[in-house]
CSV table of C-alpha atoms and ligand atoms in Angstrom, one decimal:
chain,number,residue,atom,x,y,z
N,27,MET,CA,166.1,118.7,-78.3
N,28,SER,CA,163.2,121.1,-77.9
N,29,PRO,CA,164.7,124.4,-76.8
N,30,THR,CA,162.5,124.1,-73.4
N,31,GLN,CA,164.1,120.6,-72.7
N,32,VAL,CA,167.0,120.5,-70.0
N,33,ARG,CA,169.6,117.8,-69.3
N,34,ILE,CA,171.4,117.4,-66.2
N,35,VAL,CA,174.2,115.0,-65.2
N,36,THR,CA,174.3,113.9,-61.7
N,37,SER,CA,177.2,111.8,-60.5
N,38,SER,CA,175.7,110.3,-57.3
N,39,PRO,CA,172.3,109.6,-55.7
N,40,ALA,CA,172.9,112.3,-53.5
N,41,GLU,CA,173.1,114.7,-56.5
N,42,THR,CA,170.0,113.2,-58.0
N,43,GLU,CA,168.1,113.5,-54.8
N,44,ALA,CA,169.1,117.2,-54.3
N,45,LEU,CA,167.9,117.9,-57.8
N,46,GLY,CA,164.4,116.4,-57.0
N,47,ARG,CA,164.5,118.7,-53.8
N,48,ARG,CA,164.7,121.7,-56.0
N,49,VAL,CA,162.0,120.5,-58.5
N,50,GLY,CA,159.9,119.9,-55.1
N,51,GLY,CA,160.3,123.1,-53.9
N,52,TRP,CA,158.6,124.5,-57.0
N,53,LEU,CA,155.8,122.1,-57.0
N,54,ARG,CA,152.2,123.0,-55.7
N,55,ALA,CA,148.8,121.0,-55.5
N,56,GLY,CA,147.8,119.5,-58.8
N,57,ASP,CA,151.3,119.4,-60.1
N,58,VAL,CA,152.1,116.1,-62.1
N,59,VAL,CA,155.6,114.7,-62.4
N,60,ALA,CA,156.0,111.9,-64.9
N,61,LEU,CA,159.3,109.8,-64.4
N,62,SER,CA,160.6,107.2,-66.9
N,63,GLY,CA,163.7,105.4,-67.1
N,64,ASP,CA,164.9,101.5,-66.8
N,65,LEU,CA,165.1,99.7,-63.4
N,66,GLY,CA,167.7,101.2,-61.0
N,67,ALA,CA,168.1,104.8,-63.2
N,68,GLY,CA,167.1,106.5,-60.0
N,69,LYS,CA,163.4,107.3,-60.1
N,70,THR,CA,162.7,106.4,-56.6
N,71,VAL,CA,165.8,108.3,-55.6
N,72,LEU,CA,164.5,111.3,-57.5
N,73,ALA,CA,160.7,110.9,-56.0
N,74,ARG,CA,162.1,110.9,-52.6
N,75,GLY,CA,163.8,114.3,-53.3
N,76,ILE,CA,160.8,115.7,-54.8
N,77,ALA,CA,158.8,114.9,-51.7
N,78,ALA,CA,161.4,116.2,-49.3
N,79,GLY,CA,161.5,119.5,-51.2
N,80,VAL,CA,157.5,119.9,-50.8
N,81,GLY,CA,158.4,119.0,-47.0
N,82,ALA,CA,156.8,115.7,-46.9
N,83,PHE,CA,158.2,113.1,-45.4
N,84,GLY,CA,156.2,110.2,-43.7
N,85,TYR,CA,156.2,107.5,-46.1
N,86,VAL,CA,153.3,105.1,-45.7
N,87,ALA,CA,151.4,102.8,-48.0
N,88,SER,CA,148.5,104.8,-49.5
N,89,PRO,CA,145.2,103.6,-47.4
N,90,THR,CA,143.2,104.1,-50.2
N,91,PHE,CA,144.9,103.3,-53.3
N,92,THR,CA,147.3,100.2,-54.3
N,93,LEU,CA,150.4,100.8,-56.1
N,94,VAL,CA,150.7,104.2,-54.1
N,95,ARG,CA,152.6,105.3,-51.5
N,96,GLU,CA,152.2,108.8,-49.7
N,97,TYR,CA,154.5,111.2,-48.5
N,98,ARG,CA,152.7,113.5,-45.7
N,99,GLY,CA,153.4,116.8,-45.4
N,100,PRO,CA,151.8,120.2,-45.9
N,101,THR,CA,150.6,118.7,-49.5
N,102,THR,CA,150.6,115.4,-49.9
N,103,VAL,CA,152.7,113.9,-52.6
N,104,TYR,CA,151.3,110.4,-53.9
N,105,HIS,CA,154.3,108.3,-55.2
N,106,VAL,CA,152.8,106.0,-58.0
N,107,ASP,CA,155.0,103.2,-58.9
N,108,LEU,CA,153.6,101.6,-62.2
N,109,TYR,CA,156.4,98.7,-62.2
N,110,ARG,CA,154.2,95.8,-61.8
N,111,LEU,CA,150.9,97.1,-63.9
N,112,ASP,CA,151.0,94.8,-66.7
N,113,ARG,CA,147.3,95.6,-68.0
N,114,PRO,CA,146.1,99.2,-68.8
N,115,GLN,CA,142.8,97.8,-67.5
N,116,GLN,CA,144.4,97.8,-64.0
N,117,LEU,CA,144.7,101.3,-64.4
N,118,ASP,CA,141.1,102.0,-63.2
N,119,ASP,CA,141.4,99.7,-60.2
N,120,LEU,CA,144.2,101.8,-59.2
N,121,GLY,CA,142.4,104.7,-59.0
N,122,LEU,CA,145.3,106.9,-60.8
N,123,ASP,CA,142.4,109.2,-62.2
N,124,GLU,CA,141.2,110.0,-59.0
N,125,ILE,CA,144.7,110.8,-57.4
N,126,LEU,CA,145.1,113.0,-60.6
N,127,ASP,CA,142.0,114.8,-59.9
N,128,GLY,CA,142.8,115.4,-56.1
N,129,ALA,CA,144.6,117.9,-54.3
N,130,GLY,CA,147.8,116.2,-54.1
N,131,ILE,CA,151.3,116.3,-55.8
N,132,VAL,CA,151.5,113.4,-58.3
N,133,VAL,CA,155.0,111.8,-58.9
N,134,ILE,CA,154.5,108.6,-61.1
N,135,GLU,CA,157.4,106.0,-61.9
N,136,TRP,CA,157.0,104.4,-65.3
N,137,ALA,CA,154.8,106.9,-66.4
N,138,GLU,CA,155.0,105.6,-69.8
N,139,LYS,CA,152.3,103.0,-68.9
N,140,ALA,CA,149.7,105.9,-68.1
N,141,SER,CA,150.5,108.5,-70.7
N,142,LEU,CA,147.0,108.5,-71.5
N,143,LEU,CA,145.8,109.5,-68.2
N,144,LEU,CA,148.0,112.2,-67.7
N,145,PRO,CA,146.9,115.8,-67.7
N,146,SER,CA,148.1,117.9,-70.8
N,147,GLU,CA,150.2,119.9,-68.3
N,148,HIS,CA,153.0,118.1,-66.6
N,149,LEU,CA,156.8,117.8,-66.1
N,150,TRP,CA,158.3,114.8,-67.7
N,151,VAL,CA,161.5,113.3,-66.5
N,152,THR,CA,163.6,110.7,-68.4
N,153,ILE,CA,166.3,109.2,-66.7
N,154,ARG,CA,169.2,107.5,-68.7
N,155,PHE,CA,172.5,105.6,-67.7
N,156,VAL,CA,175.5,107.2,-68.8
N,157,ASP,CA,179.2,106.2,-68.4
N,158,GLY,CA,180.4,105.2,-65.0
N,159,ASP,CA,178.2,103.7,-62.1
N,160,GLU,CA,176.9,106.6,-60.6
N,161,ALA,CA,176.3,109.0,-63.4
N,162,ARG,CA,172.8,109.4,-65.0
N,163,GLU,CA,171.5,111.7,-67.1
N,164,LEU,CA,168.0,113.5,-66.3
N,165,GLN,CA,166.2,115.1,-69.2
N,166,PHE,CA,163.4,117.5,-68.1
N,167,THR,CA,160.7,117.9,-70.8
N,168,PRO,CA,158.1,120.4,-69.7
N,169,LYS,CA,154.6,120.3,-70.9
N,170,GLY,CA,152.8,123.8,-69.9
N,171,ALA,CA,153.8,127.1,-69.4
N,172,ARG,CA,154.5,126.7,-65.5
N,173,TYR,CA,156.8,123.7,-66.2
N,174,VAL,CA,158.7,125.3,-68.8
N,175,GLU,CA,159.5,128.4,-66.5
N,176,MET,CA,160.3,125.7,-63.9
N,177,VAL,CA,162.7,123.9,-66.0
N,178,ALA,CA,164.2,127.0,-67.2
N,179,GLN,CA,165.2,127.7,-63.7
N,180,LEU,CA,166.9,124.4,-63.5
N,181,GLU,CA,169.2,125.3,-66.4
N,182,GLY,CA,172.5,126.6,-65.7
N,183,ARG,CA,172.5,126.0,-61.8
N,184,GLU,CA,173.5,122.1,-61.7
N,185,SER,CA,173.5,120.7,-58.4
I,227,ADP,P1,164.3,103.1,-59.9
I,227,ADP,O1,163.3,103.8,-59.3
I,227,ADP,O2,164.5,104.0,-61.2
I,227,ADP,O3,164.4,101.6,-60.4
I,227,ADP,P2,166.2,103.6,-57.7
I,227,ADP,O4,165.7,105.0,-57.5
I,227,ADP,O5,165.3,102.7,-57.0
I,227,ADP,O6,165.9,103.2,-59.3
I,227,ADP,O7,167.6,103.1,-57.7
I,227,ADP,C1,168.6,104.0,-58.5
I,227,ADP,C2,169.7,103.0,-57.8
I,227,ADP,O8,171.0,103.6,-58.5
I,227,ADP,C3,170.2,103.2,-56.4
I,227,ADP,O9,170.7,102.3,-55.7
I,227,ADP,C4,171.1,104.5,-56.3
I,227,ADP,O10,172.0,104.4,-55.1
I,227,ADP,C5,171.8,104.1,-57.6
I,227,ADP,N1,172.4,105.4,-58.0
I,227,ADP,C6,173.8,105.3,-58.4
I,227,ADP,N2,174.1,106.8,-59.0
I,227,ADP,C7,172.8,107.5,-59.0
I,227,ADP,C8,172.4,108.7,-59.3
I,227,ADP,N3,173.2,109.3,-59.8
I,227,ADP,N4,171.1,108.9,-59.2
I,227,ADP,C9,170.3,108.1,-58.7
I,227,ADP,N5,170.5,106.9,-58.3
I,227,ADP,C10,171.8,106.5,-58.5
I,228,MG,MG1,161.5,102.7,-58.7
C-alpha cells in the first residue's frame, strides 16, 4: 500500500455516510471522486454523504445528461452511475467529459469503466466487504497533492 493511501473500516451505513460528509466538506468545484466496489458495497451511500458534506441536497435526474443525477447546492454535485454502461462508446453519449470539464463536483460510481476519462488528479475510493453484514473497508487513494493532503486528514480520525 502506498504511504498516502488510507483505509478506514465502517460498521454501518450511517458511518459510511458520515465519512462521506467529511470528504464532501473538503471538496470544491472541479473535484472528482471515483468510486469502485461491488454492487451493494456502499458507493451510493458514500456519494450521498459526500453531497451532504458539500451542502447539496435536492436529488434530481440531470436535465442534460443520462446516467447522471444532480445534487443541487452551493456547488452542484454530479452523481454519475456507470453500472449500466456496457460499451465504452456510450461514454461519449453520456457527456462525461463535459461534466468533468464543468464547474461542478463529480462523483462517479463504477469509475473503472471511465478511468481513461478521469483527470490525472482525483480521489479514488475502493469499497470492500469485510466480515460482518455491515462492515465495509474504504480505501482512499489520492492522486494529486491536494487529495493527498485531504486523505491525510482522514487518517487517525475514524468516524
Ligand atoms: P452500491 O452503490 O455500492 O451498489 P449502495 O450504497 O446502494 O451500494 O448500498 C449499500 C447497501 O449496504 C445499503 O443497503 C446499505 O444499507 C448497506 N450497508 C451495510 N453496511 C454498510 C456500510 N458500512 N456502509 C455502507 N453501506 C452499508
Ligand atoms: Mg450504487
